[in-house]
Short mmCIF file of C-alpha atoms in Angstrom, two decimals:
data_model
loop_
_atom_site.label_atom_id
_atom_site.label_comp_id
_atom_site.label_asym_id
_atom_site.label_seq_id
_atom_site.Cartn_x
_atom_site.Cartn_y
_atom_site.Cartn_z
CA MET A 1 1.02 -10.16 -3.69
CA SER A 2 4.09 -8.91 -4.94
CA ARG A 3 2.23 -5.75 -5.38
CA ARG A 4 2.09 -4.82 -1.80
CA ARG A 5 5.88 -4.39 -2.21
CA PHE A 6 5.09 -0.79 -2.95
CA ILE A 7 3.31 -0.25 0.09
CA GLY A 8 6.34 0.62 2.06
CA GLY A 9 6.66 3.36 -0.42
CA LEU A 10 4.58 5.58 1.20
CA PHE A 11 6.59 5.62 4.24
CA ALA A 12 9.82 5.78 1.90
CA GLY A 13 8.37 9.13 0.59
CA PHE A 14 8.54 10.95 3.66
CA ILE A 15 11.90 9.38 4.37
CA ALA A 16 13.12 10.81 1.25
CA LEU A 17 12.18 14.29 2.47
CA ILE A 18 15.41 14.03 4.59
CA GLY A 19 17.20 11.91 2.30
CA PHE A 20 18.69 14.66 0.26
CA ALA A 21 21.89 14.97 2.61
CA GLY A 22 23.95 12.98 -0.02
CA THR A 23 22.77 14.40 -3.10
CA SER A 24 25.97 15.68 -5.20
CA ASP A 25 24.27 16.05 -8.37
CA ALA A 26 24.44 20.01 -9.15
CA ARG A 27 21.68 19.50 -12.14
CA ALA A 28 19.11 21.07 -9.82
CA ALA A 29 18.74 24.22 -11.41
CA GLU A 30 14.98 24.06 -11.75
CA ASP A 31 13.02 25.83 -9.12
CA ALA A 32 10.98 22.97 -7.98
CA GLY A 33 13.83 20.71 -7.78
CA THR A 34 15.87 23.42 -5.71
CA PHE A 35 12.94 23.71 -3.63
CA ILE A 36 12.49 20.09 -2.62
CA MET A 37 16.45 20.10 -2.18
CA ARG A 38 16.20 23.17 0.01
CA MET A 39 13.30 21.40 2.22
CA ALA A 40 15.27 18.14 2.43
CA ASP A 41 18.34 19.82 3.64
CA LYS A 42 16.34 21.57 6.35
CA ALA A 43 14.63 18.29 7.40
CA VAL A 44 17.84 16.64 7.72
CA GLY A 45 19.31 19.42 9.94
CA ALA A 46 15.89 19.63 12.05
CA LEU A 47 15.00 15.65 12.51
CA SER A 48 17.91 13.18 12.17
CA ASN A 49 19.35 14.04 15.66
CA PRO A 50 18.48 10.50 17.51
CA ASP A 51 18.74 12.58 20.90
CA LEU A 52 15.57 14.72 20.14
CA SER A 53 12.59 13.35 22.08
CA ASN A 54 9.79 12.21 20.01
CA GLN A 55 7.64 15.28 20.84
CA ASP A 56 10.20 17.68 19.76
CA ARG A 57 10.56 15.66 16.60
CA ALA A 58 7.06 15.65 15.93
CA GLU A 59 6.90 19.51 16.45
CA ARG A 60 9.66 20.12 14.28
CA PHE A 61 8.13 18.05 11.39
CA ARG A 62 4.82 19.87 11.70
CA THR A 63 6.56 23.18 11.06
CA LEU A 64 8.63 21.60 7.90
CA LEU A 65 5.12 20.32 6.83
CA ARG A 66 3.53 23.69 7.06
CA GLU A 67 6.21 25.45 5.30
CA GLY A 68 6.62 22.88 2.78
CA MET A 69 3.04 21.03 2.08
CA ASP A 70 -0.02 22.63 0.97
CA ILE A 71 -2.07 21.00 3.48
CA SER A 72 -5.57 22.74 2.64
CA ASP A 73 -5.05 21.33 -1.15
CA VAL A 74 -4.22 17.91 -0.11
CA ALA A 75 -7.45 17.81 2.36
CA ARG A 76 -9.80 19.17 -0.40
CA ARG A 77 -8.55 16.37 -2.55
CA ALA A 78 -8.43 13.93 0.17
CA LEU A 79 -12.25 14.34 0.73
CA GLY A 80 -12.93 13.09 -2.93
CA PRO A 81 -16.48 14.29 -3.92
CA TYR A 82 -17.76 14.65 -0.18
CA VAL A 83 -15.74 17.81 -0.22
CA ARG A 84 -18.81 19.36 -1.98
CA ARG A 85 -20.67 18.53 1.13
CA ALA A 86 -18.64 19.58 3.66
CA THR A 87 -19.14 22.64 5.54
CA ASP A 88 -16.40 25.42 6.08
CA GLU A 89 -16.05 24.44 9.63
CA GLU A 90 -15.71 20.59 8.78
CA LEU A 91 -13.08 21.48 6.23
CA ASN A 92 -11.20 23.68 8.62
CA GLU A 93 -11.38 20.39 11.28
CA PHE A 94 -10.64 17.98 8.62
CA GLU A 95 -7.37 20.10 7.85
CA SER A 96 -6.01 20.31 11.29
CA LEU A 97 -6.85 16.60 11.78
CA LEU A 98 -4.95 15.69 8.65
CA GLU A 99 -1.95 17.50 9.50
CA GLU A 100 -1.94 16.13 12.74
CA ASN A 101 -2.43 12.63 11.62
CA ILE A 102 0.55 13.11 9.32
CA VAL A 103 2.65 14.34 11.68
CA ARG A 104 1.94 11.41 13.92
CA LYS A 105 2.25 8.94 11.59
CA TYR A 106 5.66 9.87 9.96
CA ALA A 107 7.83 11.94 12.44
CA ILE A 108 8.61 8.82 14.21
CA LEU A 109 10.13 7.19 11.20
CA PHE A 110 12.68 9.84 10.99
CA LYS A 111 14.27 8.39 14.47
CA ASN A 112 15.30 5.60 12.53
CA TYR A 113 16.74 7.44 9.40
CA SER A 114 19.70 5.98 7.86
CA GLY A 115 21.27 8.24 5.49
CA GLN A 116 20.06 6.74 2.17
CA LYS A 117 21.70 8.42 -0.76
CA VAL A 118 19.18 10.32 -3.06
CA GLU A 119 19.53 11.04 -6.63
CA LEU A 120 17.84 14.02 -8.44
CA VAL A 121 16.56 12.59 -11.77
CA ASP A 122 14.65 15.51 -13.11
CA THR A 123 11.91 17.99 -13.09
CA LYS A 124 9.00 18.24 -15.42
CA GLU A 125 5.91 20.20 -16.08
CA GLY A 126 2.96 18.56 -15.13
CA ARG A 127 -0.57 19.45 -15.45
CA ARG A 128 -2.18 22.55 -14.80
CA GLY A 129 0.97 24.57 -13.46
CA THR A 130 2.32 21.69 -11.41
CA GLN A 131 5.86 20.49 -11.42
CA ASN A 132 7.12 16.95 -10.87
CA VAL A 133 10.43 16.14 -9.34
CA THR A 134 11.12 12.71 -9.70
CA VAL A 135 14.04 11.38 -7.39
CA LEU A 136 15.49 8.02 -6.68
CA ILE A 137 16.39 6.83 -3.22
CA HIS A 138 19.07 4.40 -2.89
CA ARG A 139 18.83 2.29 -0.04
CA ASN A 140 21.63 0.76 1.97
CA ASP A 141 20.52 -2.74 1.70
CA GLY A 142 21.16 -3.16 -1.78
CA ALA A 143 17.48 -3.44 -2.53
CA PRO A 144 16.24 -1.57 -5.84
CA PRO A 145 16.33 2.28 -5.45
CA VAL A 146 12.58 3.63 -4.57
CA ASN A 147 11.43 6.10 -7.26
CA VAL A 148 9.60 8.89 -5.56
CA ARG A 149 7.98 11.88 -7.36
CA TRP A 150 6.87 15.09 -5.79
CA VAL A 151 4.16 17.12 -7.21
CA VAL A 152 4.33 20.68 -6.37
CA HIS A 153 2.40 23.86 -7.12
CA GLU A 154 3.17 27.59 -6.68
CA ILE A 155 0.35 29.31 -4.23
CA ASP A 156 0.61 32.73 -2.88
CA GLY A 157 4.33 33.15 -4.70
CA SER A 158 5.91 30.06 -2.95
CA LEU A 159 6.19 26.47 -3.95
CA LYS A 160 4.41 23.78 -2.22
CA VAL A 161 3.94 19.87 -2.31
CA ILE A 162 0.60 18.61 -2.93
CA ASP A 163 1.14 15.01 -3.50
CA ILE A 164 4.23 12.41 -3.29
CA ILE A 165 3.96 9.59 -5.71
CA VAL A 166 6.08 6.58 -4.35
CA GLU A 167 6.62 4.00 -7.24
CA ARG A 168 3.39 5.47 -8.82
CA VAL A 169 1.37 4.92 -5.64
CA SER A 170 -0.08 8.36 -4.91
CA MET A 171 -0.25 9.16 -1.11
CA VAL A 172 -3.52 11.30 -1.94
CA THR A 173 -5.34 9.15 -4.04
CA THR A 174 -4.68 6.30 -1.45
CA GLN A 175 -5.81 8.34 1.41
CA LYS A 176 -8.65 9.70 -0.24
CA GLU A 177 -9.99 6.34 -1.01
CA GLU A 178 -9.65 5.46 2.63
CA PHE A 179 -11.29 8.72 3.93
CA VAL A 180 -14.16 8.43 1.32
CA SER A 181 -14.88 4.72 2.49
CA VAL A 182 -14.68 5.79 5.80
CA ILE A 183 -17.46 8.53 5.22
CA ARG A 184 -19.28 6.26 3.09
CA ARG A 185 -19.73 3.50 5.78
CA ASN A 186 -21.13 6.15 8.08
CA GLY A 187 -24.06 7.21 6.01
CA GLY A 188 -22.33 9.85 4.22
CA GLN A 189 -21.35 11.78 7.50
CA ILE A 190 -18.38 13.48 7.31
CA ASP A 191 -18.31 13.99 11.17
CA ALA A 192 -17.70 10.00 11.45
CA LEU A 193 -14.26 10.58 9.57
CA LEU A 194 -13.58 13.65 12.05
CA GLN A 195 -14.38 11.41 14.75
CA GLU A 196 -12.05 8.49 13.79
CA LEU A 197 -9.21 10.69 13.07
CA ARG A 198 -9.40 12.43 16.38
CA GLU A 199 -9.35 9.20 18.16
CA ARG A 200 -6.64 7.96 16.07
CA ASN A 201 -4.31 10.83 16.49
CA ALA A 202 -4.95 10.73 20.22
CA GLU A 203 -4.04 7.15 20.14
CA MET A 204 -0.78 7.84 18.10
CA ALA A 205 0.10 10.69 20.36
CA ASP A 206 0.16 8.47 23.40
CA ASN A 207 2.39 5.82 21.76
CA VAL A 208 4.75 8.62 20.77
CA LYS A 209 5.21 10.16 24.34
CA GLY A 210 8.69 10.20 25.48
CA MET B 1 0.13 -13.50 -10.27
CA PRO B 2 -0.15 -17.16 -11.39
CA ALA B 3 -2.96 -19.78 -10.18
CA GLY B 4 -2.44 -23.17 -9.16
CA LEU B 5 -4.83 -25.94 -10.55
CA VAL B 6 -6.71 -25.23 -7.06
CA SER B 7 -6.76 -21.91 -7.52
CA ILE B 8 -8.62 -22.16 -10.85
CA ALA B 9 -10.95 -24.28 -9.06
CA SER B 10 -11.26 -21.73 -6.16
CA ILE B 11 -12.11 -19.22 -9.16
CA LYS B 12 -14.88 -21.60 -10.33
CA ARG B 13 -16.20 -21.79 -7.06
CA LEU B 14 -16.08 -18.13 -6.30
CA CYS B 15 -18.07 -17.60 -9.76
CA ALA B 16 -20.60 -19.86 -8.60
CA GLY B 17 -20.67 -18.13 -5.33
CA ILE B 18 -21.03 -14.50 -6.89
CA VAL B 19 -23.69 -15.74 -9.19
CA LEU B 20 -25.41 -17.39 -6.04
CA SER B 21 -25.06 -14.48 -3.85
CA VAL B 22 -26.14 -11.90 -6.32
CA ALA B 23 -29.45 -13.95 -6.77
CA LEU B 24 -29.69 -14.08 -2.93
CA VAL B 25 -28.84 -10.59 -1.75
CA GLY B 26 -28.87 -9.05 -5.06
CA CYS B 27 -25.80 -6.12 -6.00
CA ALA B 28 -25.93 -3.30 -3.97
CA THR B 29 -28.31 -0.87 -5.90
CA ALA B 30 -26.32 2.14 -6.94
CA PRO B 31 -27.46 5.35 -5.09
CA THR B 32 -29.25 8.10 -6.58
CA ASP B 33 -27.56 11.09 -4.77
CA PRO B 34 -25.26 12.62 -7.13
CA VAL B 35 -22.12 12.65 -4.66
CA GLU B 36 -22.95 8.85 -3.47
CA ARG B 37 -23.54 7.80 -6.91
CA GLU B 38 -19.97 9.34 -8.04
CA ILE B 39 -18.09 7.59 -5.14
CA TYR B 40 -20.15 4.23 -6.05
CA ASP B 41 -18.97 4.53 -9.57
CA GLU B 42 -15.33 5.56 -8.72
CA ALA B 43 -15.11 2.54 -6.12
CA ASN B 44 -16.31 0.32 -9.16
CA ASP B 45 -16.81 -2.39 -6.54
CA PRO B 46 -20.54 -3.52 -6.86
CA VAL B 47 -20.02 -7.05 -5.14
CA GLN B 48 -18.25 -5.45 -2.26
CA PRO B 49 -19.91 -7.03 0.75
CA LEU B 50 -19.06 -10.39 -0.94
CA ASN B 51 -15.55 -9.03 -1.47
CA GLU B 52 -15.28 -7.93 2.06
CA ALA B 53 -16.02 -11.12 3.57
CA ILE B 54 -13.64 -12.80 1.28
CA PHE B 55 -10.90 -10.16 2.37
CA GLU B 56 -11.91 -11.17 6.09
CA PHE B 57 -11.32 -14.96 5.01
CA ASN B 58 -7.80 -14.11 3.44
CA MET B 59 -6.82 -12.13 6.18
CA ALA B 60 -7.61 -14.96 8.70
CA VAL B 61 -5.82 -17.46 6.31
CA ASP B 62 -3.05 -15.06 6.41
CA ARG B 63 -2.70 -14.38 10.38
CA ALA B 64 -3.07 -18.42 11.15
CA VAL B 65 -1.07 -19.72 8.20
CA LEU B 66 0.85 -17.78 5.71
CA ARG B 67 2.50 -15.10 8.26
CA PRO B 68 3.50 -17.72 10.63
CA VAL B 69 5.13 -20.02 7.63
CA ALA B 70 6.53 -16.71 5.98
CA GLN B 71 8.10 -15.48 9.36
CA ALA B 72 9.70 -18.89 9.84
CA TYR B 73 11.06 -19.03 6.38
CA GLU B 74 12.71 -15.61 7.00
CA PHE B 75 14.28 -16.94 10.29
CA ILE B 76 15.42 -19.97 9.29
CA LEU B 77 16.86 -19.22 5.60
CA PRO B 78 19.59 -16.96 4.83
CA ASP B 79 19.10 -13.97 2.44
CA LEU B 80 21.25 -15.40 0.00
CA VAL B 81 18.91 -18.65 -0.23
CA ARG B 82 15.66 -16.49 -0.40
CA ASP B 83 16.95 -14.71 -3.19
CA GLY B 84 18.01 -17.98 -4.93
CA VAL B 85 14.27 -19.18 -4.49
CA ARG B 86 12.83 -15.74 -5.78
CA ASN B 87 15.35 -15.84 -8.84
CA PHE B 88 14.56 -19.22 -9.97
CA LEU B 89 10.81 -18.72 -9.73
CA ARG B 90 10.81 -15.43 -11.84
CA HIS B 91 13.24 -17.63 -14.32
CA ILE B 92 10.86 -20.15 -14.84
CA LYS B 93 8.26 -17.98 -15.32
CA THR B 94 10.02 -16.69 -18.42
CA PRO B 95 7.53 -18.21 -20.96
CA VAL B 96 4.40 -16.54 -19.56
CA ILE B 97 6.26 -13.22 -19.39
CA LEU B 98 7.73 -13.59 -22.84
CA ALA B 99 4.15 -14.62 -24.29
CA ASN B 100 2.62 -11.18 -22.81
CA ASP B 101 5.60 -9.18 -24.00
CA LEU B 102 5.01 -10.39 -27.45
CA MET B 103 1.14 -10.12 -27.24
CA GLN B 104 1.57 -6.45 -26.30
CA GLY B 105 3.76 -5.98 -29.13
CA ASP B 106 6.63 -5.04 -26.67
CA ILE B 107 9.87 -6.33 -28.67
CA ASP B 108 12.44 -4.47 -26.74
CA ARG B 109 10.93 -6.06 -23.33
CA ALA B 110 10.31 -9.65 -25.00
CA GLY B 111 14.46 -9.07 -25.92
CA GLU B 112 15.28 -8.29 -22.37
CA THR B 113 13.07 -11.53 -21.15
CA MET B 114 14.81 -13.75 -23.86
CA GLY B 115 18.15 -12.22 -22.96
CA ARG B 116 17.52 -12.42 -19.07
CA PHE B 117 16.54 -16.02 -19.73
CA ILE B 118 19.79 -17.18 -21.31
CA PHE B 119 22.15 -15.32 -19.59
CA ASN B 120 20.68 -16.54 -16.27
CA THR B 121 20.42 -20.11 -17.22
CA VAL B 122 24.36 -20.35 -18.36
CA ALA B 123 25.77 -17.83 -15.92
CA GLY B 124 23.46 -17.78 -13.12
CA PHE B 125 23.21 -21.67 -12.53
CA GLY B 126 19.83 -22.22 -14.18
CA GLY B 127 18.33 -19.04 -13.10
CA VAL B 128 19.07 -19.24 -9.02
CA PHE B 129 21.53 -16.21 -9.59
CA ASP B 130 20.23 -12.96 -11.17
CA VAL B 131 23.47 -12.21 -13.00
CA ALA B 132 21.59 -10.19 -15.82
CA GLY B 133 19.48 -8.34 -13.27
CA GLU B 134 22.96 -7.17 -11.79
CA ALA B 135 24.19 -6.38 -15.12
CA GLY B 136 21.29 -4.00 -15.70
CA ILE B 137 18.84 -5.96 -17.34
CA GLU B 138 15.96 -5.99 -14.78
CA TYR B 139 13.14 -8.37 -13.98
CA HIS B 140 10.07 -7.21 -15.24
CA GLN B 141 6.70 -8.56 -14.76
CA GLU B 142 3.85 -9.16 -17.17
CA ASP B 143 0.89 -11.24 -17.12
CA PHE B 144 -2.45 -11.47 -19.52
CA GLY B 145 -4.19 -9.01 -17.16
CA GLN B 146 -1.90 -6.38 -18.26
CA THR B 147 -1.92 -7.60 -21.99
CA LEU B 148 -6.01 -7.04 -21.90
CA ALA B 149 -5.59 -3.45 -20.53
CA VAL B 150 -2.97 -2.99 -23.18
CA TRP B 151 -5.56 -4.19 -25.91
CA GLY B 152 -7.98 -1.81 -24.39
CA VAL B 153 -10.04 -4.28 -22.40
CA GLU B 154 -11.77 -2.23 -19.53
CA GLU B 155 -10.87 -3.09 -15.92
CA GLY B 156 -14.03 -4.84 -14.70
CA PRO B 157 -15.15 -4.71 -11.47
CA TYR B 158 -13.10 -5.01 -8.16
CA LEU B 159 -12.91 -8.66 -6.80
CA MET B 160 -11.29 -10.40 -4.00
CA LEU B 161 -10.26 -13.65 -4.75
CA PRO B 162 -10.01 -16.25 -1.96
CA PHE B 163 -6.51 -17.04 -1.14
CA ILE B 164 -5.11 -15.00 -4.50
CA GLY B 165 -6.11 -11.31 -2.67
CA PRO B 166 -7.27 -8.22 -4.65
CA SER B 167 -8.01 -8.67 -8.55
CA SER B 168 -10.59 -7.43 -11.10
CA GLY B 169 -12.71 -8.92 -13.73
CA ARG B 170 -9.95 -8.52 -16.31
CA ASP B 171 -6.91 -9.48 -14.00
CA ALA B 172 -9.07 -12.93 -13.17
CA ILE B 173 -9.49 -13.88 -16.56
CA GLY B 174 -5.84 -12.73 -16.99
CA ILE B 175 -4.78 -15.56 -14.06
CA ILE B 176 -6.72 -18.30 -15.82
CA VAL B 177 -5.12 -17.55 -19.34
CA ASP B 178 -1.63 -17.20 -17.81
CA ALA B 179 -2.09 -20.65 -16.44
CA GLY B 180 -2.86 -21.86 -19.77
CA LEU B 181 0.33 -20.23 -21.39
CA ASP B 182 2.40 -21.95 -18.69
CA PRO B 183 4.31 -24.78 -20.29
CA LEU B 184 5.29 -26.16 -16.91
CA ARG B 185 1.80 -26.50 -15.92
CA TRP B 186 0.96 -28.49 -18.94
CA TRP B 187 4.28 -30.45 -18.28
CA GLY B 188 2.38 -30.99 -15.09
CA TYR B 189 -1.02 -32.03 -16.38
CA ASN B 190 0.96 -34.85 -18.35
CA SER B 191 2.92 -36.26 -15.65
CA ASN B 192 2.57 -38.80 -13.01
CA ASP B 193 5.41 -37.48 -10.73
CA TYR B 194 3.77 -36.27 -7.85
CA ILE B 195 5.99 -32.96 -7.57
CA ILE B 196 5.85 -32.38 -11.32
CA GLU B 197 2.18 -32.80 -11.40
CA HIS B 198 1.55 -30.39 -8.85
CA ASN B 199 4.23 -27.75 -9.86
CA GLY B 200 2.00 -24.98 -10.24
CA LEU B 201 0.45 -25.19 -6.91
CA ILE B 202 3.82 -25.54 -5.44
CA ARG B 203 5.32 -22.73 -7.22
CA THR B 204 2.38 -20.63 -6.29
CA LEU B 205 2.53 -21.50 -2.51
CA THR B 206 6.46 -20.96 -2.24
CA GLU B 207 6.16 -17.47 -4.24
CA ALA B 208 3.39 -16.47 -1.46
CA VAL B 209 5.66 -17.33 1.22
CA ASP B 210 8.74 -15.70 -0.28
CA THR B 211 6.62 -12.41 -1.15
CA ARG B 212 5.11 -12.44 2.50
CA SER B 213 8.25 -12.75 3.96
CA ARG B 214 9.51 -9.52 2.21
CA ASN B 215 6.89 -7.09 3.21
CA TYR B 216 5.87 -8.38 6.66
CA LYS B 217 6.64 -5.08 8.58
CA GLN B 218 5.42 -2.84 5.83
CA LEU B 219 2.05 -4.60 5.71
CA GLU B 220 1.85 -4.44 9.53
CA ASP B 221 2.51 -0.64 9.53
CA LEU B 222 -0.07 -0.16 6.93
CA GLU B 223 -2.81 -2.37 8.60
CA GLU B 224 -2.00 -0.23 11.79
CA THR B 225 -2.19 2.96 10.39
CA SER B 226 -4.83 2.75 7.98
CA LEU B 227 -8.40 3.87 9.02
CA ASP B 228 -10.18 1.62 6.30
CA PHE B 229 -7.69 -1.22 5.62
CA TYR B 230 -10.07 -2.76 2.86
CA ALA B 231 -10.20 0.51 0.82
CA THR B 232 -6.63 1.22 1.28
CA VAL B 233 -5.63 -2.53 -0.32
CA ARG B 234 -8.01 -1.72 -3.07
CA SER B 235 -6.43 1.75 -3.88
CA LEU B 236 -3.18 0.31 -3.76
CA TYR B 237 -4.03 -2.51 -5.82
CA ARG B 238 -5.41 -0.29 -8.47
CA GLN B 239 -2.67 2.00 -8.68
CA GLN B 240 -0.15 -0.73 -8.95
CA ARG B 241 -1.78 -2.58 -11.75
CA GLU B 242 -2.06 0.70 -13.56
CA SER B 243 1.69 1.09 -13.11
CA LEU B 244 2.64 -2.19 -14.03
CA ILE B 245 0.29 -1.83 -17.11
CA ARG B 246 2.23 1.21 -18.38
CA ASN B 247 5.40 -0.53 -17.65
CA GLY B 248 6.28 2.05 -14.65
CA VAL B 249 6.27 4.91 -17.29
CA PRO B 250 4.65 7.97 -15.30
CA ASP B 251 1.51 9.41 -17.01
CA ASP B 252 3.24 13.02 -17.23
CA ASP B 253 0.02 14.61 -18.36
CA ALA B 254 -1.51 13.34 -15.03
CA LEU B 255 -1.78 15.15 -11.71
CA PRO B 256 -2.03 12.58 -8.95
CA ASN B 257 -4.82 10.50 -9.88
CA ILE B 258 -7.50 12.39 -8.24
CA GLY B 259 -10.07 10.25 -10.13
CA PHE B 260 -12.84 11.95 -9.46
CA GLU B 261 -14.65 14.14 -11.87
CA GLY B 262 -16.71 17.20 -11.11
CA TYR B 263 -14.08 19.02 -9.24
CA GLU B 264 -15.06 22.28 -10.27
CA GLY B 265 -17.18 22.82 -6.74
CA ILE B 266 -13.80 23.74 -5.18
CA ASP B 267 -12.43 25.58 -7.72
CA THR B 268 -15.09 28.04 -7.48
CA GLU B 269 -14.62 28.63 -3.59
CA SER B 270 -10.77 28.79 -3.69
CA ASP B 271 -10.96 32.47 -5.10
CA GLY B 272 -11.25 31.07 -8.77
CA LYS B 273 -7.76 29.67 -9.20
CA ASP B 274 -7.34 26.78 -11.31
CA THR B 275 -4.96 24.94 -9.38
CA GLN B 276 -6.85 21.63 -9.08
CA ALA B 277 -7.36 19.32 -11.66
CA SER B 278 -10.26 17.09 -12.47
CA LEU B 279 -8.66 14.07 -14.55
CA VAL B 280 -10.17 11.05 -16.04
CA ASN B 281 -7.09 8.83 -15.89
#
């Protein structure tokens, strides 16, 4: 069961986004590393104010997400082989539902952000033009640091995150298997997943109001 | 994860159960549609209906017993005591970890395991304090499932084991072999003292409670936010095992484990840009 220790990592990944405030290490000459740090600084400025309403925090997070993440790429990979079956309309709707889902799931967590120290480890070339930015997040409670790897690619001249790998657990892979399983259980109907996401997003929006 | 004697018995029962249910229900037949077929192969979960039933059972056991006990354990005992319990459980697992380090030909990590054992025995009051870890020789886990993987044995189908949780054909064999490699268990077989005799089971249960007390909130969050908890657990289990097998070294050649082949379908649509990877990881 100790494997499940990693589960919290997916959340930690998003915490990492705003965790760069304390980064003192100036080795980040690489483009992708600089990009991740710039986004992180922005996120800290925009989100870590405890007086923000949950709704405002969510909207600010959405703006950052659009700027920093290639949602379109993430969405296509998160559908697995079903992406080949999806119509353009389904894909478009899935993309916006997924964005909403990420915003709803994670925005609330920034409220409790407590300034963990983040150390940039390195930036390496990945496969097919991607860059992997690895950081360690040092937690306040003395627990071992969390290893987070950002997979970044360039699209239309700007860098975008396409996966977050926390303690070797990929956000996209995990979401993909979840989504594929939902579709499969519903006889291959992509619309069934869209419906589930719509409902779930509405539920979370209700919980977050205030 | 080690298994007690009881666990071995459960595995035997499970195997019998699988044989029986396969005989009765038959395996879910592989779909012929190419997309469905790809998903079926990727899931590598031919006994999924049985696995899901066992998963439900495990969740019920967790709700009824493990979680309340773990909560009480966390509430009653100070962190220092719980850390001591975990350190000691890890400490007495040393022979199994060392054996697997060696079988994987990893002399460096075998050295770390030995160094930790000696250091923590002497300076850590018999392993209750992890002074080696604080000095930079971190604990690492090894088991025979990982050793088999290093030897090139395939993962085998996904299996949900009663009480134990997610596993695979390879890891289930690993659990049994690790039990055989454990000198404390042999000591138990040859003892009439109740506690010593059942030390394997006692350790397994204590470890389960201790581990559960440490990820209480995370699991709850995950279950709440997941659209398909069974599939999420399966995915996390595989990825974490993969990471353990590689001893945490990231596969730098790999993009995030997309896993599915035949990804060309997208590339042709995305203005021909080769930004996607289809990788077999």
